[in-house]
Coordinates of C-alpha atoms and ligand atoms in Angstrom, one line a residue:
M1 CA 84.1 -58.9 65.4
P2 CA 85.7 -55.5 66.1
Y3 CA 82.8 -53.2 66.1
I4 CA 79.2 -53.6 67.4
A5 CA 76.2 -51.4 67.8
V6 CA 76.1 -49.3 71.0
K7 CA 74.1 -51.1 73.6
G8 CA 70.4 -50.8 73.3
T9 CA 70.4 -49.5 69.7
K10 CA 69.8 -51.7 66.7
D11 CA 70.2 -51.7 62.9
I12 CA 66.9 -51.8 60.8
Y13 CA 67.3 -53.1 57.4
K14 CA 65.5 -55.2 54.5
E15 CA 61.8 -56.0 55.4
E16 CA 62.1 -54.5 58.8
A17 CA 63.1 -51.0 57.3
E18 CA 60.1 -51.5 54.7
A19 CA 57.8 -52.2 57.7
Y20 CA 58.9 -49.1 59.5
S21 CA 58.2 -46.8 56.3
Y22 CA 54.9 -48.6 55.7
V23 CA 53.8 -47.8 59.5
E24 CA 55.1 -44.1 58.9
S25 CA 53.3 -43.8 55.7
V26 CA 49.9 -45.0 57.0
F27 CA 50.4 -42.9 60.3
S28 CA 51.1 -39.8 58.3
S29 CA 48.3 -40.2 55.6
I30 CA 45.8 -40.9 58.4
A31 CA 47.1 -37.9 60.4
S32 CA 46.7 -35.9 57.3
L33 CA 43.0 -36.9 56.8
Y34 CA 42.5 -35.3 60.3
G35 CA 44.2 -32.1 59.3
Y36 CA 47.7 -32.7 60.8
H37 CA 50.9 -31.3 59.1
E38 CA 54.3 -32.9 59.4
Y39 CA 56.8 -31.1 62.0
R40 CA 60.5 -31.9 62.3
T41 CA 62.6 -30.6 65.4
P42 CA 66.2 -31.2 66.2
V43 CA 67.2 -34.5 67.8
L44 CA 69.3 -32.2 70.3
E45 CA 67.7 -29.7 72.5
Y46 CA 69.1 -27.7 75.5
T47 CA 68.7 -29.9 78.6
E48 CA 66.3 -27.4 80.3
V49 CA 63.7 -27.8 77.7
F50 CA 63.0 -31.5 78.9
Q51 CA 63.8 -30.7 82.5
R52 CA 61.3 -27.7 82.7
S53 CA 58.5 -29.6 80.7
T54 CA 58.9 -33.2 80.6
G55 CA 59.3 -32.9 84.4
E56 CA 62.0 -33.0 87.1
S57 CA 60.1 -35.8 88.9
S58 CA 59.6 -38.1 85.9
D59 CA 61.9 -41.0 85.5
I60 CA 62.9 -39.8 82.0
V61 CA 64.4 -36.6 83.3
R62 CA 65.8 -38.1 86.7
K63 CA 67.4 -41.2 85.3
E64 CA 67.2 -41.8 81.6
M65 CA 68.3 -38.8 79.5
Y66 CA 71.4 -38.6 77.2
T67 CA 72.8 -35.4 78.6
F68 CA 76.1 -34.1 77.8
L69 CA 78.2 -30.9 77.6
D70 CA 79.0 -29.9 74.0
K71 CA 82.4 -28.2 73.3
G72 CA 80.8 -24.8 74.2
N73 CA 80.2 -26.2 77.6
R74 CA 76.3 -26.1 77.2
S75 CA 74.3 -28.8 78.5
V76 CA 72.5 -30.6 75.7
T77 CA 70.3 -33.7 75.6
L78 CA 69.1 -36.2 73.0
R79 CA 65.3 -35.9 72.8
P80 CA 63.8 -38.5 75.1
E81 CA 60.3 -37.7 73.5
F82 CA 59.0 -35.1 71.1
T83 CA 56.3 -33.1 72.9
A84 CA 58.7 -30.9 74.8
G85 CA 60.7 -30.0 71.7
I86 CA 57.7 -29.2 69.6
A87 CA 56.5 -27.1 72.3
R88 CA 59.8 -25.2 72.4
S89 CA 59.8 -24.9 68.6
I90 CA 56.3 -23.6 68.3
L91 CA 57.0 -20.8 70.9
E92 CA 60.4 -19.9 69.4
N93 CA 58.8 -19.6 65.9
K94 CA 55.7 -17.8 67.4
L95 CA 53.5 -20.1 65.5
Y96 CA 50.8 -19.7 68.0
A97 CA 50.3 -16.1 67.0
S98 CA 50.6 -16.5 63.3
E99 CA 48.8 -19.6 62.5
D100 CA 45.2 -20.6 63.1
L101 CA 44.7 -22.5 66.3
P102 CA 44.8 -25.5 67.2
L103 CA 48.1 -26.2 65.5
K104 CA 47.8 -29.8 64.5
V105 CA 51.3 -31.4 63.9
F106 CA 52.7 -34.9 63.5
Y107 CA 56.2 -36.2 63.8
Y108 CA 58.2 -39.4 63.6
G109 CA 61.8 -40.2 64.3
P110 CA 64.3 -41.5 66.8
A111 CA 64.3 -40.8 70.6
F112 CA 66.8 -41.7 73.3
R113 CA 66.3 -43.0 76.7
Y114 CA 69.0 -44.6 78.9
E115 CA 66.8 -47.6 79.9
R116 CA 67.6 -51.1 80.7
P117 CA 67.5 -52.8 77.3
Q118 CA 65.0 -55.5 77.2
L119 CA 62.5 -57.1 74.6
G120 CA 60.8 -54.1 72.8
R121 CA 62.7 -51.5 75.0
Y122 CA 65.9 -49.8 73.4
R123 CA 68.0 -46.8 74.3
Q124 CA 67.5 -45.5 70.7
F125 CA 64.0 -46.1 69.7
N126 CA 61.5 -44.6 67.2
Q127 CA 58.3 -42.8 68.1
A128 CA 55.4 -41.5 65.9
G129 CA 53.0 -39.0 67.4
V130 CA 50.9 -36.0 67.2
E131 CA 50.3 -32.7 69.1
C132 CA 47.1 -30.6 68.9
I133 CA 48.1 -27.3 70.4
G134 CA 46.3 -24.1 71.3
V135 CA 42.8 -25.1 72.1
N136 CA 41.5 -26.4 75.5
S137 CA 38.4 -28.4 74.9
A138 CA 37.2 -31.9 75.6
E139 CA 36.1 -32.1 71.9
F140 CA 39.8 -32.0 70.6
D141 CA 40.9 -34.3 73.4
A142 CA 38.2 -36.8 72.2
E143 CA 39.0 -36.3 68.5
T144 CA 42.8 -36.8 69.1
I145 CA 42.0 -40.2 71.0
A146 CA 39.8 -41.1 67.9
L147 CA 42.8 -40.3 65.7
A148 CA 44.9 -42.9 67.6
T149 CA 42.4 -45.4 67.0
S150 CA 42.0 -44.7 63.4
I151 CA 45.7 -45.1 62.8
L152 CA 45.7 -48.5 64.6
N153 CA 42.7 -49.6 62.8
A154 CA 44.4 -48.6 59.3
L155 CA 47.4 -50.7 60.4
G156 CA 45.0 -53.8 60.8
F157 CA 44.5 -53.9 64.6
K158 CA 41.0 -54.9 65.3
Q159 CA 40.1 -55.1 69.1
L160 CA 41.2 -51.5 70.2
K161 CA 40.4 -50.7 73.9
V162 CA 41.2 -47.1 75.0
K163 CA 42.0 -47.0 78.7
I164 CA 41.3 -43.5 80.1
N165 CA 41.7 -41.6 83.2
S166 CA 41.5 -37.9 84.4
L167 CA 44.3 -36.3 86.4
G168 CA 42.1 -33.3 86.7
D169 CA 43.0 -29.5 86.8
E170 CA 45.7 -28.2 89.1
A171 CA 43.5 -27.9 92.1
S172 CA 42.3 -31.5 91.8
R173 CA 46.0 -32.8 91.5
N174 CA 47.2 -30.8 94.3
A175 CA 44.4 -32.2 96.6
Y176 CA 45.1 -35.6 95.3
R177 CA 48.9 -35.2 96.0
E178 CA 48.5 -34.1 99.4
A179 CA 46.2 -37.1 100.0
L180 CA 48.8 -39.5 98.4
K181 CA 51.5 -37.8 100.7
H182 CA 49.5 -38.7 103.6
Y183 CA 48.8 -42.2 102.6
F184 CA 52.3 -43.1 101.3
G185 CA 54.0 -41.1 104.2
A186 CA 52.6 -43.9 106.5
H187 CA 54.2 -46.6 104.3
I188 CA 57.4 -45.1 103.0
D189 CA 59.8 -46.8 105.2
S190 CA 59.3 -50.0 103.7
M191 CA 59.3 -48.8 100.1
C192 CA 62.2 -48.5 97.7
E193 CA 64.5 -45.7 97.5
D194 CA 63.0 -44.3 94.4
C195 CA 59.7 -44.1 96.1
K196 CA 61.4 -42.2 98.9
Q197 CA 62.6 -39.6 96.4
R198 CA 59.1 -39.6 94.5
L199 CA 57.3 -38.8 97.6
Q200 CA 59.3 -35.6 98.1
L201 CA 59.3 -34.6 94.3
N202 CA 55.9 -35.8 93.1
P203 CA 54.0 -38.5 95.0
L204 CA 51.9 -39.3 91.9
R205 CA 54.8 -41.0 90.4
I206 CA 54.8 -43.7 93.2
L207 CA 51.8 -44.9 91.4
D208 CA 53.9 -46.0 88.6
C209 CA 56.6 -48.1 90.8
K210 CA 57.4 -51.4 89.3
V211 CA 58.7 -52.9 92.4
P212 CA 56.4 -55.8 93.5
E213 CA 56.3 -55.1 97.0
D214 CA 55.7 -51.5 96.6
Q215 CA 52.8 -52.3 94.2
E216 CA 51.0 -54.0 97.0
I217 CA 50.9 -50.6 98.9
V218 CA 50.1 -48.7 95.6
K219 CA 46.9 -50.9 95.5
G220 CA 45.5 -49.3 98.7
A221 CA 46.3 -45.6 97.7
P222 CA 43.5 -43.1 97.3
K223 CA 42.1 -42.9 93.8
M224 CA 42.4 -39.8 91.7
G225 CA 38.6 -39.9 90.8
D226 CA 37.6 -39.0 94.3
Y227 CA 39.8 -35.8 94.1
L228 CA 38.4 -34.3 90.9
S229 CA 37.0 -30.8 91.0
E230 CA 33.5 -30.4 89.6
E231 CA 34.8 -28.8 86.4
S232 CA 37.3 -31.6 85.8
K233 CA 34.5 -34.1 86.5
A234 CA 32.3 -32.6 84.0
R235 CA 35.1 -32.2 81.6
F236 CA 35.8 -35.8 81.8
N237 CA 32.3 -36.9 81.4
K238 CA 32.0 -34.8 78.3
T239 CA 35.1 -36.4 76.8
L240 CA 33.6 -39.7 77.4
S241 CA 30.2 -38.9 76.0
I242 CA 32.2 -37.6 72.7
L243 CA 33.9 -40.9 72.5
D244 CA 30.6 -42.7 72.8
D245 CA 29.3 -40.6 69.9
L246 CA 32.4 -41.4 67.9
G247 CA 32.1 -45.0 68.5
V248 CA 35.4 -45.3 70.3
D249 CA 35.6 -48.2 72.9
Y250 CA 37.1 -47.1 76.3
E251 CA 37.6 -48.5 79.7
I252 CA 38.2 -46.1 82.7
D253 CA 41.3 -47.1 84.3
D254 CA 41.7 -45.0 87.5
G255 CA 45.3 -46.3 88.0
L256 CA 46.5 -44.6 84.9
V257 CA 48.7 -41.7 85.6
R258 CA 51.4 -41.8 82.9
G259 CA 55.0 -41.1 83.7
L260 CA 55.5 -37.5 82.4
D261 CA 55.0 -34.3 84.6
Y262 CA 53.2 -32.2 81.9
Y263 CA 49.9 -34.1 81.9
S264 CA 46.4 -32.6 83.3
E265 CA 42.9 -33.6 82.8
V266 CA 42.5 -36.6 80.4
V267 CA 45.4 -39.2 80.0
F268 CA 44.9 -42.3 77.7
E269 CA 46.6 -45.3 76.4
V270 CA 45.3 -47.5 73.5
A271 CA 45.6 -51.2 73.8
S272 CA 44.9 -53.8 71.0
E273 CA 44.5 -57.5 71.4
Y274 CA 48.4 -57.6 71.6
G275 CA 48.8 -55.0 74.5
A276 CA 49.1 -51.3 75.0
L277 CA 50.4 -49.6 71.8
V278 CA 50.1 -45.8 72.3
G279 CA 50.2 -43.2 75.1
G280 CA 49.2 -39.6 75.5
G281 CA 47.1 -36.9 77.1
H282 CA 46.0 -33.4 77.6
Y283 CA 48.6 -30.7 79.0
D284 CA 47.9 -27.2 80.2
G285 CA 51.1 -25.8 81.8
L286 CA 53.7 -27.0 79.3
L287 CA 53.9 -24.0 76.9
K288 CA 53.9 -21.9 80.0
S289 CA 56.6 -23.7 81.8
L290 CA 58.7 -22.9 78.7
G291 CA 57.9 -19.2 79.0
G292 CA 55.2 -19.0 76.5
P293 CA 51.5 -18.2 76.6
D294 CA 49.2 -20.3 78.7
L295 CA 48.1 -22.6 75.9
S296 CA 46.8 -26.2 76.2
G297 CA 47.5 -29.2 73.9
V298 CA 46.7 -32.9 73.5
G299 CA 48.7 -35.6 71.9
F300 CA 50.1 -39.1 71.9
A301 CA 53.0 -41.1 70.7
F302 CA 53.3 -44.7 69.8
G303 CA 56.6 -46.8 69.8
E304 CA 57.2 -47.7 66.3
D305 CA 59.5 -50.6 67.4
R306 CA 57.0 -52.3 69.5
L307 CA 54.2 -51.7 66.9
V308 CA 56.4 -53.2 64.0
S309 CA 57.5 -56.1 66.2
V310 CA 53.8 -56.9 67.1
M311 CA 52.5 -56.5 63.5
K312 CA 55.4 -58.9 62.4
D313 CA 54.4 -61.5 64.9
N314 CA 50.9 -61.3 63.9
N315 CA 51.1 -61.2 60.2
L316 CA 49.7 -57.6 59.9
L317 CA 52.6 -56.4 57.5
L318 CA 51.6 -58.2 54.4
N319 CA 51.0 -54.9 52.7
S320 CA 54.2 -53.4 53.6
K321 CA 56.8 -55.0 51.1
H322 CA 57.9 -52.8 48.3
G323 CA 58.5 -56.0 46.3
L324 CA 60.0 -56.0 42.7
D325 CA 57.4 -56.0 40.0
V326 CA 59.3 -57.3 37.0
Y327 CA 62.7 -59.0 36.5
V328 CA 63.8 -58.3 33.1
M329 CA 66.0 -61.3 31.8
P330 CA 68.3 -60.9 28.9
I331 CA 69.0 -64.0 26.8
G332 CA 72.6 -63.5 25.6
E333 CA 75.3 -60.9 26.6
E334 CA 74.3 -58.8 23.5
N335 CA 70.8 -58.0 25.2
V336 CA 72.0 -56.9 28.5
N337 CA 71.9 -53.1 27.5
K338 CA 68.4 -53.8 25.9
A339 CA 67.3 -55.3 29.5
M340 CA 68.6 -52.2 31.1
M341 CA 66.8 -49.8 28.8
L342 CA 63.6 -51.9 29.2
S343 CA 64.0 -51.8 33.0
E344 CA 64.2 -48.0 32.8
E345 CA 61.1 -47.8 30.7
I346 CA 59.1 -49.8 33.1
R347 CA 60.2 -47.6 36.0
H348 CA 58.8 -44.7 34.3
Y349 CA 55.5 -46.6 34.1
G350 CA 55.6 -46.7 37.9
Y351 CA 56.6 -50.3 38.3
A352 CA 59.7 -51.5 40.1
A353 CA 62.1 -53.3 37.8
E354 CA 65.6 -54.8 37.8
S355 CA 67.9 -56.7 35.5
P356 CA 71.0 -58.6 35.9
L357 CA 73.5 -56.0 34.6
N358 CA 76.3 -58.4 34.7
G359 CA 74.6 -60.9 32.4
G360 CA 74.6 -64.8 33.1
K361 CA 72.4 -67.7 32.3
L362 CA 68.4 -67.7 32.3
G363 CA 68.2 -70.5 35.0
S364 CA 70.2 -68.3 37.4
F365 CA 68.1 -65.4 36.5
F366 CA 64.9 -67.1 37.7
K367 CA 66.6 -68.1 41.1
K368 CA 67.5 -64.6 41.6
A369 CA 64.2 -63.2 40.6
I370 CA 62.5 -65.5 43.2
R371 CA 65.0 -64.5 45.7
R372 CA 64.3 -60.8 45.3
G373 CA 60.5 -61.5 45.4
A374 CA 59.8 -60.4 41.7
K375 CA 56.1 -61.0 40.6
F376 CA 56.9 -61.1 36.9
A377 CA 59.9 -62.1 34.7
L378 CA 60.2 -60.5 31.3
I379 CA 62.4 -62.6 29.1
I380 CA 64.0 -60.8 26.0
G381 CA 66.1 -62.3 23.3
G382 CA 66.5 -64.0 20.1
D383 CA 64.3 -63.7 17.3
E384 CA 61.4 -62.6 19.3
L385 CA 63.0 -59.3 20.1
A386 CA 63.6 -58.6 16.4
Q387 CA 59.8 -58.9 16.0
G388 CA 59.2 -56.3 18.8
I389 CA 57.8 -59.1 21.4
A390 CA 58.9 -60.6 24.6
Q391 CA 57.7 -63.3 27.1
L392 CA 56.0 -62.0 30.3
K393 CA 55.8 -64.7 32.9
N394 CA 53.8 -64.6 36.1
L395 CA 56.1 -66.1 38.5
E396 CA 53.5 -67.4 40.9
S397 CA 51.2 -68.9 38.4
Q398 CA 53.8 -69.7 36.1
E399 CA 51.4 -68.4 33.1
Q400 CA 53.4 -67.0 30.3
V401 CA 52.2 -64.7 27.5
S402 CA 53.7 -63.0 24.6
I403 CA 53.6 -59.1 24.8
K404 CA 54.1 -56.3 22.3
L405 CA 57.4 -54.1 23.5
N406 CA 55.9 -51.1 21.7
E407 CA 52.7 -51.4 23.7
L408 CA 54.6 -52.2 26.9
E409 CA 52.7 -49.7 29.3
K410 CA 49.4 -51.0 28.3
E411 CA 50.6 -54.6 28.6
L412 CA 52.0 -54.2 32.1
N413 CA 49.0 -52.2 33.2
H414 CA 46.8 -55.1 32.1
Y415 CA 48.9 -57.9 33.7
L416 CA 50.5 -56.2 36.8
D417 CA 47.2 -54.3 37.6
G418 CA 45.0 -57.2 36.8
E419 CA 47.0 -58.9 39.6
G420 CA 45.2 -56.6 42.1
E421 CA 48.3 -54.3 42.6
Ligands
LIG1 P1 55.6 -42.2 76.5 O1 54.6 -43.0 77.0 O2 56.8 -41.8 77.3 O3 54.9 -40.8 76.0 O4 56.1 -42.9 75.1 C1 55.2 -43.3 74.0 C2 55.6 -44.5 73.5 O5 57.0 -44.5 73.1 C3 55.5 -45.6 74.4 O6 54.1 -46.1 74.5 C4 56.4 -46.7 74.1 O7 55.7 -47.5 73.1 C5 57.5 -46.0 73.3 N1 58.7 -46.0 74.2 C6 59.0 -45.1 75.2 N2 60.2 -45.6 75.5 C7 60.7 -46.6 74.9 C8 62.0 -47.4 74.6 N3 62.8 -47.2 75.6 N4 62.1 -48.2 73.6 C9 61.0 -48.5 72.8 N5 59.8 -47.8 72.8 C10 59.7 -46.8 73.9 C11 55.5 -39.8 75.4 O8 56.7 -39.7 75.1 C12 54.7 -38.5 75.2 N6 55.5 -37.5 74.6 C13 53.5 -38.8 74.4 C14 52.7 -37.5 74.3 C15 52.6 -36.9 73.2 N7 51.9 -37.2 75.1 C16 51.3 -36.0 74.7 N8 51.8 -35.9 73.5

């Protein structure tokens, strides 16, 4: 084969493509219920947008970005995540000044990280997420977490557990960083090269190290909870108590730090019975770091690829197919045009319809209808057509009825909607 897809990318088609649009439509309709509006930013941003906000010490910025010089010698990057680009756009368009705050936006689309491709990890992957920007409150943090669980509930996940932690305010994080520097400083000679760099850049990142020997050392590290300021402790407790009121099930995970530099105060992941699906948190310095006003935000993103594959493995995609409602079958070449006209009429009534435009035999039409997942066959031809009637056959139950073509819409509503469509 002469050409293959770029390593770490994949083609998405047929049922899988439908599954993605199903996830996106459930996601956007639930986000709309919470007052969020769609936001689209470019895939390409100037590199500094991510360096300054996603963070110089994050693995994403240090190792994983698709960065290149364009023909004008400007350094540009394919977005590794959406939050930084949304913040850049809100600042550039001054939406924080012209719109009511908080700005509540949702987005979905491709993102790019140069990671080692493995099951569920790609170099081009798809994220769907939200940002609620401009208000600094435990209430909005909690509501955003509730939204993440509502979306997963609507997609059919049942046993959701929010893992939650507080990274505290800047003073808390500075105190914690000092404690980590002290602790890891004593072990750093036996740790990996990455951790040696992390100790200099941001010792918090060491907590995410995946090297097994380093993880043993990480286990003994000081805990964030012991370094939270009184304000951050109170704020965290308030978030937890609102989550209690909203009936969101959570578990405090004091090892959860998340790998992006912009987080402060609450960070969270939502796991289902099939593992972690969503990650997010609150951020304070992000807009300021991009030269804007000191506005806070909170948000999350889930990886659509992992979500779709988990849903597929666990039969949660049953509602996602846009199957064919009616396959219109002409008996005889002379009725091919009539089948085409009837298909068009059926589509106007809101049902998916197709017909074999190149003609053929009835037996082959049935095989084709079944292969295409059609629910009904409409068989037209012969004397019946002259009398204004046709046969509607339910391809599952095999029941067949005669219907009047001049009452087609009524007949279809009756038989197709009666099927619980
Ligand atoms: P993140 O945890 O880096 O957060 O990414 C969110 C989700 O994207 C992950 O949970 C994962 O499912 C998916 N993901 C990341 N990398 C890959 C990959 N290489 N292949 C497949 N899926 C991947 C963020 O990106 C933050 N912007 C979330 C956020 C929004 N925080 C506040 N607002």
